[in-house]
Short mmCIF file of C-alpha atoms and ligand atoms in Angstrom, two decimals:
data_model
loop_
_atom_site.label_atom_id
_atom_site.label_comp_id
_atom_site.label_asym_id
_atom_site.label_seq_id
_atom_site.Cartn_x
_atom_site.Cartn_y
_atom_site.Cartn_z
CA UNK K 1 128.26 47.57 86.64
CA UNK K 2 129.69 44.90 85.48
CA UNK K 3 129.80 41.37 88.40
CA UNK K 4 132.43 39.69 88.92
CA UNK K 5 131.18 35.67 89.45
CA UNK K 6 132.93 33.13 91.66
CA UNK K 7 135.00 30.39 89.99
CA UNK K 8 132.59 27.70 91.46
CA UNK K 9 129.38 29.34 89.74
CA UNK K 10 131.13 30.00 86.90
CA UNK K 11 132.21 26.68 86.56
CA UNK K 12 129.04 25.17 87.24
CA UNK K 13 126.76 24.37 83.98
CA UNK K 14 122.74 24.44 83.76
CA UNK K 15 121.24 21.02 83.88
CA UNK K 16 119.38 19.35 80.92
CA UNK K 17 116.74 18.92 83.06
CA UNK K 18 116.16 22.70 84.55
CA UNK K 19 115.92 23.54 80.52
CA UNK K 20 113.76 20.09 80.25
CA UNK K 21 111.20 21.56 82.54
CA UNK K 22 111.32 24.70 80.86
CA UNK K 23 109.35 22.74 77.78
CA UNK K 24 107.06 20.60 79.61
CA UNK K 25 104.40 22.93 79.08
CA UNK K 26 104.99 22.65 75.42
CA UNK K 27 101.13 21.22 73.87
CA UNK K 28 100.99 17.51 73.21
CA UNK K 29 104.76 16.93 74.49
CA UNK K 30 105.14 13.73 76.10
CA UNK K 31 107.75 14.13 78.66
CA UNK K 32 109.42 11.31 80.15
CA UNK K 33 112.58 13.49 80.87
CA UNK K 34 112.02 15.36 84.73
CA UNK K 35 111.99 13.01 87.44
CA UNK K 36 108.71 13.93 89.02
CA UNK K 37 106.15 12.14 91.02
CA UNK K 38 102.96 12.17 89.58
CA UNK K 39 100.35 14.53 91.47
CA UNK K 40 97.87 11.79 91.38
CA UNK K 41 99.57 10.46 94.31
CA UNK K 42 99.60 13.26 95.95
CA UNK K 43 97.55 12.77 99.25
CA UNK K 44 95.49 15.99 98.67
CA UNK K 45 92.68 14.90 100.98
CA UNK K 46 94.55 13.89 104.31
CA UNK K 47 97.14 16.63 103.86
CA UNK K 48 93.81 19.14 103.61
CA UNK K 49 92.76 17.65 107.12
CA UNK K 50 96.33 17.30 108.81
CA UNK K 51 97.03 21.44 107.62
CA UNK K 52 93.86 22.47 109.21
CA UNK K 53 94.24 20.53 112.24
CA UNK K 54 98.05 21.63 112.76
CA UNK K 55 96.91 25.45 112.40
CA UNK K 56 93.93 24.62 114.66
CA UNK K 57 96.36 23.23 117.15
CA UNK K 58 99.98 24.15 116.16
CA UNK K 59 99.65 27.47 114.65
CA UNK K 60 101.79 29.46 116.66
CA UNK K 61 104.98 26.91 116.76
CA UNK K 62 103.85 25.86 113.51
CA UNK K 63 104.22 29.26 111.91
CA UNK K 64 107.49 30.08 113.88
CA UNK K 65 111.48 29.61 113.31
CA UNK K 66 112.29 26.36 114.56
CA UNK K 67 115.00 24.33 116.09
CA UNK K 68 118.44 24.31 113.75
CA UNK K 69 118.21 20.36 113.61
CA UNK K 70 114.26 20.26 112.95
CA UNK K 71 111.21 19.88 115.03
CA UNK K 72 111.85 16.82 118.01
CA UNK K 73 108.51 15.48 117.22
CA UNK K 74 109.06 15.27 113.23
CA UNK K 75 113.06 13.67 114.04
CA UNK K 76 111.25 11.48 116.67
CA UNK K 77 108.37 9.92 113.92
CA UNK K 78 111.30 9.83 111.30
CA UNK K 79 113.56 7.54 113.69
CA UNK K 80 110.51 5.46 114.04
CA UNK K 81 110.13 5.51 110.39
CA UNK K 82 112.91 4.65 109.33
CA UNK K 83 113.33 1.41 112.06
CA UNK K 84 109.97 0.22 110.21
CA UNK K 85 110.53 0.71 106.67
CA UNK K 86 114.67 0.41 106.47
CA UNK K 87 115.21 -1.50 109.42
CA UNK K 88 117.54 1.67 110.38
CA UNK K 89 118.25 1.91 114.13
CA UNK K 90 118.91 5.36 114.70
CA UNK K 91 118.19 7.63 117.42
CA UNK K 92 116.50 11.18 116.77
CA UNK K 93 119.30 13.20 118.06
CA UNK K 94 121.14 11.49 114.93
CA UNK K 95 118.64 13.03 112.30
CA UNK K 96 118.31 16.13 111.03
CA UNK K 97 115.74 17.64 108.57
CA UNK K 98 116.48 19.24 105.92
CA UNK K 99 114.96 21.50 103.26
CA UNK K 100 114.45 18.24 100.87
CA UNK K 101 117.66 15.58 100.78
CA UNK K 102 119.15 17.86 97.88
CA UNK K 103 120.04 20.63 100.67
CA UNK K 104 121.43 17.32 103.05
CA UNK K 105 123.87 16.86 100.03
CA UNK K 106 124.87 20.20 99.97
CA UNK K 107 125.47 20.25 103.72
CA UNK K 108 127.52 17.52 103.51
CA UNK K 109 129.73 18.35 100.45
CA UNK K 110 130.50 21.46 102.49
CA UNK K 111 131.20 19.48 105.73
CA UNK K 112 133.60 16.88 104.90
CA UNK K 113 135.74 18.19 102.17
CA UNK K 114 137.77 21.55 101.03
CA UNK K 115 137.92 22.98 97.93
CA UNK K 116 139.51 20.65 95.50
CA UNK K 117 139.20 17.59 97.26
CA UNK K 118 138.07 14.56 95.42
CA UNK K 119 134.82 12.63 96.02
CA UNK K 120 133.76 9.12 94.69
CA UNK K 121 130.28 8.57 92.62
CA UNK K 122 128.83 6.26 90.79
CA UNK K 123 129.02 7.17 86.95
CA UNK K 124 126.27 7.82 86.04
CA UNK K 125 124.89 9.52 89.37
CA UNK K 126 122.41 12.21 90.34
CA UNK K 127 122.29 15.32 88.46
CA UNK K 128 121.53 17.04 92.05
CA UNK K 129 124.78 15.72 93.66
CA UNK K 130 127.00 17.18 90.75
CA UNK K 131 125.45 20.46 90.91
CA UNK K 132 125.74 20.38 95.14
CA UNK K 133 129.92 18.90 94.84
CA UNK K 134 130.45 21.60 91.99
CA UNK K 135 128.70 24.07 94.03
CA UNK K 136 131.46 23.12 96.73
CA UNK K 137 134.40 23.03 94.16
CA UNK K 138 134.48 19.39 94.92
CA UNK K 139 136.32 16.87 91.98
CA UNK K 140 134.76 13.96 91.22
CA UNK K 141 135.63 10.66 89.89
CA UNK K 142 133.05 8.81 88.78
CA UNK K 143 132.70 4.78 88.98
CA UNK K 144 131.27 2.59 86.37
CA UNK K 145 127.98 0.66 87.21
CA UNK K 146 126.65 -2.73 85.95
CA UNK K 147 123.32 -3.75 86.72
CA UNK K 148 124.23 -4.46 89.97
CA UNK K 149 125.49 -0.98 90.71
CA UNK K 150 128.59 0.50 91.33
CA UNK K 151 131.58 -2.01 90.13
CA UNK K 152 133.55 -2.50 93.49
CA UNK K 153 136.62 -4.00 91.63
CA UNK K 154 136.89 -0.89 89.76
CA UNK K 155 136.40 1.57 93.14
CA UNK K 156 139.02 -0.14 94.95
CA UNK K 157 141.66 0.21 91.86
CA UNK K 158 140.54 3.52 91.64
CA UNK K 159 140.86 4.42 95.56
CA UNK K 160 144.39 2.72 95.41
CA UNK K 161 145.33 4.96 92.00
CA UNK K 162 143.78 8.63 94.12
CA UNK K 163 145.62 7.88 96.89
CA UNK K 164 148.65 7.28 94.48
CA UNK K 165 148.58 10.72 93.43
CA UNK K 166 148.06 12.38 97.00
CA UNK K 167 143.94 12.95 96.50
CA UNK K 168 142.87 10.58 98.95
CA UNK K 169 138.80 10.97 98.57
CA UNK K 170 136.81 12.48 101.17
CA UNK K 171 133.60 10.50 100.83
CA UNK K 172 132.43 7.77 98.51
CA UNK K 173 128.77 8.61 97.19
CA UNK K 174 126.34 6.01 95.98
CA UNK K 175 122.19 5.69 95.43
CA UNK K 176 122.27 1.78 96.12
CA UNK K 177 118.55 1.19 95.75
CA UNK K 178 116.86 2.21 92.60
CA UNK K 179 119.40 4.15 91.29
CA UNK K 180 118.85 7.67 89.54
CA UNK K 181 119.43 7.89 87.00
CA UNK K 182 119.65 3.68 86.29
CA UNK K 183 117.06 2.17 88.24
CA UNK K 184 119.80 -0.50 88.75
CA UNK K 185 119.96 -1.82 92.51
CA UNK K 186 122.73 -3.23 94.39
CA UNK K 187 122.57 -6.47 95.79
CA UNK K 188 123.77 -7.52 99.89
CA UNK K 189 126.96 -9.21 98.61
CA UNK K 190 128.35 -6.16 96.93
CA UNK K 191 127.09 -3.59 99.95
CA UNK K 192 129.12 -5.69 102.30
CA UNK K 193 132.19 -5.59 99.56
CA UNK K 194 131.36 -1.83 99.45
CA UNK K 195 131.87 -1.50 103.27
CA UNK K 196 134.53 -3.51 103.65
CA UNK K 197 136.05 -0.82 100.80
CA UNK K 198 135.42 1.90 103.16
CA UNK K 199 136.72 0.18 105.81
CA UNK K 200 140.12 -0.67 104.97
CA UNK K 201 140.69 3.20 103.13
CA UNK K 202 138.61 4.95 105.85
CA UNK K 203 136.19 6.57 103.33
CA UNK K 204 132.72 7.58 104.72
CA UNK K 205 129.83 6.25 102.77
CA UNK K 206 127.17 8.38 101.53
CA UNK K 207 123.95 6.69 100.97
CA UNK K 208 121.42 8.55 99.46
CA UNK K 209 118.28 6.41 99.22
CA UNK K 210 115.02 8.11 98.10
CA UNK K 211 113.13 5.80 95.65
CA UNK K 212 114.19 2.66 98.76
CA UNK K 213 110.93 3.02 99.97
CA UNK K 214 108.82 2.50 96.25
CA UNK K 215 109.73 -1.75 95.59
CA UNK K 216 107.16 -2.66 93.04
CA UNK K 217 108.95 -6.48 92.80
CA UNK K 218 111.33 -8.48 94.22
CA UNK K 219 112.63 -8.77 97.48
CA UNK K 220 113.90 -6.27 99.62
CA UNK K 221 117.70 -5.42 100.31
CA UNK K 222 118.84 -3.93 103.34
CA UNK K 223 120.08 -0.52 103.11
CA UNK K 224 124.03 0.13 103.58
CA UNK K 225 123.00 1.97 107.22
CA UNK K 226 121.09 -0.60 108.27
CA UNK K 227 123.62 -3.23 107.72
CA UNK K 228 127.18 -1.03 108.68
CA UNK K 229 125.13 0.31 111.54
CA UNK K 230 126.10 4.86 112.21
CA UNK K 231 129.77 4.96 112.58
CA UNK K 232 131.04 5.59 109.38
CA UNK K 233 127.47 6.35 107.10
CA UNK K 234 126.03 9.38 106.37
CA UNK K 235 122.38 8.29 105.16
CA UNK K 236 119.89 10.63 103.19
CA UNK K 237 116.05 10.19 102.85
CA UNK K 238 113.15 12.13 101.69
CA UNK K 239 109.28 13.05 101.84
CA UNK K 240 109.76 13.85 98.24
CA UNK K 241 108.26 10.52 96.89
CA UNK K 242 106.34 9.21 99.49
CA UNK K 243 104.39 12.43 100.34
CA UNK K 244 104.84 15.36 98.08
CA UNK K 245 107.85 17.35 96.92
CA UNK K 246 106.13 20.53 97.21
CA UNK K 247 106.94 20.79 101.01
CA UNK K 248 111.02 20.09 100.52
CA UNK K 249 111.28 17.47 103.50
CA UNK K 250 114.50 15.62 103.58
CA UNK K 251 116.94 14.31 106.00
CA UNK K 252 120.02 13.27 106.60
CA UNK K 253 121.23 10.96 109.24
CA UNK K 254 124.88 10.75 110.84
CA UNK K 255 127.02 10.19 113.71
CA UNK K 256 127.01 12.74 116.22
CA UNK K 257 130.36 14.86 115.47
CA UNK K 258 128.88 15.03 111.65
CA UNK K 259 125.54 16.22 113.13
CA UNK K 260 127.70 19.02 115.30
CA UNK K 261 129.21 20.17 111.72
CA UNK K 262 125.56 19.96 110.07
CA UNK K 263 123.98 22.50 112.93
CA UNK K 264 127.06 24.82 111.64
CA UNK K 265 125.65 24.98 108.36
CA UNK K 266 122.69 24.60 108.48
CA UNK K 267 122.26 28.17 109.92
CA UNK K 268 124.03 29.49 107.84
CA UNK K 269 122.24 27.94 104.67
CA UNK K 270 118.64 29.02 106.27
CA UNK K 271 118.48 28.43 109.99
CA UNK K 272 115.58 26.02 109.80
CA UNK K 273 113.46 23.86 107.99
CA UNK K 274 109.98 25.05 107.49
CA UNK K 275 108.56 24.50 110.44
CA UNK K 276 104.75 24.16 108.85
CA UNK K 277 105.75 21.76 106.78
CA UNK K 278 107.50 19.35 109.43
CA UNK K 279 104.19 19.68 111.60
CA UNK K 280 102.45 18.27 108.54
CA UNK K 281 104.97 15.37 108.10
CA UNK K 282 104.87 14.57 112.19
CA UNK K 283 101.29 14.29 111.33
CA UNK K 284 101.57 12.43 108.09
CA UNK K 285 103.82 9.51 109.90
CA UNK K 286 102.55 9.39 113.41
CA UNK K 287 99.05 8.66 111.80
CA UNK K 288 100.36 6.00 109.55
CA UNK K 289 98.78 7.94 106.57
CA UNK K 290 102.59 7.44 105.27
CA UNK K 291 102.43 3.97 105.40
CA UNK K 292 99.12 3.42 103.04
CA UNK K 293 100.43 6.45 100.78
CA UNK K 294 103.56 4.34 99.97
CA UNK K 295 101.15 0.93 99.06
CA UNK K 296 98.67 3.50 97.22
CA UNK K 297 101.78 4.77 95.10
CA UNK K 298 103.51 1.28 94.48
CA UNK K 299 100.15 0.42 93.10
CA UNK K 300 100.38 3.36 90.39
CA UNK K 301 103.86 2.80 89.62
CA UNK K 302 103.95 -0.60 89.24
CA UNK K 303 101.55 -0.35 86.52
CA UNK K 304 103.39 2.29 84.94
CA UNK K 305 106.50 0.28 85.49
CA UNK K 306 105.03 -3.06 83.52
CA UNK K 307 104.13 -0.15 80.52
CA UNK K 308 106.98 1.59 79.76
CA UNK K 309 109.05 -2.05 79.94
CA UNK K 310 106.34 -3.44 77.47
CA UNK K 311 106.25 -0.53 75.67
CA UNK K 312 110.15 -1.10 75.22
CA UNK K 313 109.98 -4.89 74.56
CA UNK K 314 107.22 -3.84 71.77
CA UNK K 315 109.16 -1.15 69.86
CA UNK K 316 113.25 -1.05 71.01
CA UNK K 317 113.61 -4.58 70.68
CA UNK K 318 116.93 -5.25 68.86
CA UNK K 319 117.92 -1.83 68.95
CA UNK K 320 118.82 -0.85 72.31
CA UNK K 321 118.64 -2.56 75.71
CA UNK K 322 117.57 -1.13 79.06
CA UNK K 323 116.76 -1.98 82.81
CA UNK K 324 113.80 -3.82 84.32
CA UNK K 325 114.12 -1.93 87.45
CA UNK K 326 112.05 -3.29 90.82
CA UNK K 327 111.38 0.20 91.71
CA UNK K 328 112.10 2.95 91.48
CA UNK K 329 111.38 6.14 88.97
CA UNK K 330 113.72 5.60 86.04
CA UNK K 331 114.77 2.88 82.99
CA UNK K 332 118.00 3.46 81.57
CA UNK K 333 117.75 2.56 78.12
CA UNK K 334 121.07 2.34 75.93
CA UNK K 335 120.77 2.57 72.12
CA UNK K 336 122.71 -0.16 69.79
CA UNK K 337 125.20 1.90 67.35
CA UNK K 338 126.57 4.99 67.99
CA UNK K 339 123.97 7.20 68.20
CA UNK K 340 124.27 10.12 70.17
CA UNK K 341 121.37 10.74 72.65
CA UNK K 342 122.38 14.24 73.35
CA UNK K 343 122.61 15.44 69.81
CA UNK K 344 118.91 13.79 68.64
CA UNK K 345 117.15 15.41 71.62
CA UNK K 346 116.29 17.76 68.87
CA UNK K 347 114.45 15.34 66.69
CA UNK K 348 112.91 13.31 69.39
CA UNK K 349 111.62 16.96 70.54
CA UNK K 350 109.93 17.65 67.38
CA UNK K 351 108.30 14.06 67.17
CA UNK K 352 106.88 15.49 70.99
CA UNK K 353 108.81 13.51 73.00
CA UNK K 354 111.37 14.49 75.54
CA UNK K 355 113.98 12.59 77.82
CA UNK K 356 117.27 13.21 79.51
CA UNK K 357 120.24 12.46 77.44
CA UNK K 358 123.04 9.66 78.85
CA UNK K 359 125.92 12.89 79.45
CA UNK K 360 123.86 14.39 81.37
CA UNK K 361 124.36 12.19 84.47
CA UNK K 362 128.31 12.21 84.30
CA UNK K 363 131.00 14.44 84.39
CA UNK K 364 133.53 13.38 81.89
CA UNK K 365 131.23 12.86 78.60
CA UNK K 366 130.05 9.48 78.64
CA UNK K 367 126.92 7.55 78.49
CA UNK K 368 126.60 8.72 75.38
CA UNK K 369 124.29 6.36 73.77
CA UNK K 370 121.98 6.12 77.04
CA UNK K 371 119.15 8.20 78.32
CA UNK K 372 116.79 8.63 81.34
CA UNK K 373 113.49 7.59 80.83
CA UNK K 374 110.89 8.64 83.89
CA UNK K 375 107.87 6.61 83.97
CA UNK K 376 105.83 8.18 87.36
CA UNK K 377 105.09 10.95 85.65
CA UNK K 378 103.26 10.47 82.46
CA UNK K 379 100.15 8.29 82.32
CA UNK K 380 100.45 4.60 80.86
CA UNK K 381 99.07 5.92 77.54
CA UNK K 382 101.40 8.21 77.30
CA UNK K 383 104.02 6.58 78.06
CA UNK K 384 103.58 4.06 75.90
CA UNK K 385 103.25 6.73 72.81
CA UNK K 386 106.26 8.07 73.98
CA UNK K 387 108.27 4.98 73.64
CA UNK K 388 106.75 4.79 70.36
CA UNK K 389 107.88 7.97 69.15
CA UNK K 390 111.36 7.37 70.45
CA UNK K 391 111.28 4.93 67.93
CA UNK K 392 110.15 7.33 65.09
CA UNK K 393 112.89 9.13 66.35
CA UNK K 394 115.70 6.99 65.99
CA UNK K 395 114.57 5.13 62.81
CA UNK K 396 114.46 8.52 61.28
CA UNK K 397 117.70 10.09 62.83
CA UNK K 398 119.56 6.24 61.54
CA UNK K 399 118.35 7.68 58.18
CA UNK K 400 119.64 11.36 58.07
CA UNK K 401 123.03 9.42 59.68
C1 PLP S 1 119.16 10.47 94.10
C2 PLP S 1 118.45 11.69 94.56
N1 PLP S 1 118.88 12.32 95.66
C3 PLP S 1 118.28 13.42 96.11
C4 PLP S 1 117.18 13.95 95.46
C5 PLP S 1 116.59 15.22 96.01
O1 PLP S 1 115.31 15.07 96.48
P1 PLP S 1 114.61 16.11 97.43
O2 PLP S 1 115.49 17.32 97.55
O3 PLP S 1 113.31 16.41 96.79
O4 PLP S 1 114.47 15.42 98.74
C6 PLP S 1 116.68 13.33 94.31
C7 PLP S 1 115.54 13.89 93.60
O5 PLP S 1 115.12 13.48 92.57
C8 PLP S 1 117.34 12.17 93.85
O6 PLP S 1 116.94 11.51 92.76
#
């Protein structure tokens, strides 16, 4: 039999980083391409003692369908979370969990716009959001960034041209803090430009914020919900960093008519969360084990951070330039000349070193000369070698130019 495939999977591409991971097991590969946490800061040892003690106590909720929204007592300990770490006053009926923040962004793509529709995002932006607006049949239109994040000059002009042309966008999209793939943050100044944006055109915002809560330097900015307050801001967080990816714990939080259209789809998606896993994360936060976790991994990173920055001042120097970013997962490093990332993936493959090519963050073919480097994953070693054999990489690809 032969199937007959949608238009929106057929028009939907594999990511450079599903075929990424697909190599990571390759021998002496350094890989600073996914965009994993490293299992070292995993909390094996309290999550051991908070899984026995929820089947010990929980096991027959725990091990049951639960509510559409999520468990109260997980959406209660996130609200308090979230007041402590993002200074976001929200109440619990306003959150809902999700099956990690990826599934929130496919909720939402689903929610507020048709088939078609236009949506606003940074350029370069999240792999994961592309695949979730394609998924939807969404169009977007991409923004370009400076080191301060999306270029609000340039969103306005472009809101004013959409609307122009009848395709009046149905949410703008940004990752303000610690951008992925960037690292680049945005400061207060341009957030309030950025709401005033969405103001005037009635856009909803869409912050998606799950590295906000890893700041290795600097000082802290406020997060876009935080400042604008519910009305108009849909707001995405995750367990993913902070705790493990393993048990896919995200949420999204949003005014209450949103949160009537998120129930909606939510059952249809998969009815619930996994209930076992939001009894561990009630546990996890309303011990405070969260709360060292995040020091413990800001510790690790930070390390890793000052490496892979050295690393670059050591052997890039002159040749490309790239962020310094205060937290985060990712440097964005862009290569002097016009060198192709994408094509010399090859090479830098062979000289057992992997990353994620500029293009792959955008949807019209730029970023050409940039690429993703991770730097939670690998050790400081190794990430340090693979900066070095980036440079092998490039001197030699120059040559065969
Ligand atoms: C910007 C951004 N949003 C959302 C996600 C999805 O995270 P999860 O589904 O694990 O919560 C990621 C993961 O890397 C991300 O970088």
């Amino acid at each position: 039999m032969k199937f007959n495939f949608s238009e929106s999977v057929n028009r939907m591409k594999t990511s450079e980083i599903r075929e990424l991971n697909k190599m990571a097991s390759t021998p002496g590969l350094i890989s600073l391409g996914g965009g994993m946490p490293s299992p070292e800061t995993f909390p094996k040892k309290d999550l051991e003692e908070i899984m026995d003690y929820v089947m010990e106590n929980f096991a027959d909720l725990a091990l049951q369908y639960g509510n559409t929204l999520g468990n109260d007592g997980a959406r209660e300990v996130i609200s308090g979370m979230l007041r402590k770490t993002e200074g976001i006053d929200t109440a619990m009926k306003n959150i809902i969990i999700n099956s990690g923040s990826q599934q929130g962004l496919y909720e939402l793509a689903t929610v507020l716009a048709n088939p078609g529709d236009t949506v606003i995002t940074e350029e370069p932006t999240y792999v994961g959001a592309v695949s979730a607006f394609s998924a939807n049949m969404l169009r977007m239109e991409g923004i370009e960034m400076d080191h301060q994040g999306m270029i609000v000059e340039k969103l306005e002009e472009k809101i004013k041209k959409l609307i122009g042309e009848g395709r009046n966008p149905r949410f703008i999209y940004v990752i303000p803090t610690f951008q992925n793939p960037t690292g680049y943050t945005m400061p207060e100044e341009r957030r309030r430009v950025l709401i005033e944006i969405s103001e005037k055109y009635n856009i909803p915002l869409v912050e998606d914020n799950p590295y906000g809560q890893l700041r290795y330097y600097g000082k802290p900015v406020n997060s876009i919900r935080s400042m604008r307050g519910g009305e108009n801001t849909i707001y995405l967080g995750t367990f993913s960093k902070v705790m493990t990816p393993g048990l896919r714990l995200g949420y999204t939080v949003a005014p209450d008519e949103v949160m009537e259209k998120f129930n909606l789809i939510k059952q249809a998606l998969d009815l619930a969360t996994n209930s076992f896993s939001q009894y561990v994360a009630l546990e996890y936060v309303r011990r405070g084990v969260i709360y060292s976790q995040i020091e413990e991994n800001k510790k690790i990173y930070r390390v890793k951070r000052d490496r892979i920055v050295s690393a670059l001042k050591e052997n890039m120097d002159g040749m490309a330039t790239w962020s310094e970013p205060e937290g985060g997962m990712f440097v964005w490093a862009t290569l002097k000349g016009d060198i192709d990332t994408r094509m010399m993936r090859e090479s830098a493959f062979k000289n057992g070193v992997a990353y994620v090519s500029g293009q792959a963050f955008t949807t019209n073919g730029t970023q050409r000369s940039s690429m993703r480097l991770n730097f939670t994953f690998g050790t400081p070693d190794q990430l340090e070698e693979g900066i070095k054999r980036i440079r092998k990489t490039v001197d030699s690809y120059i040559g065969k130019k």
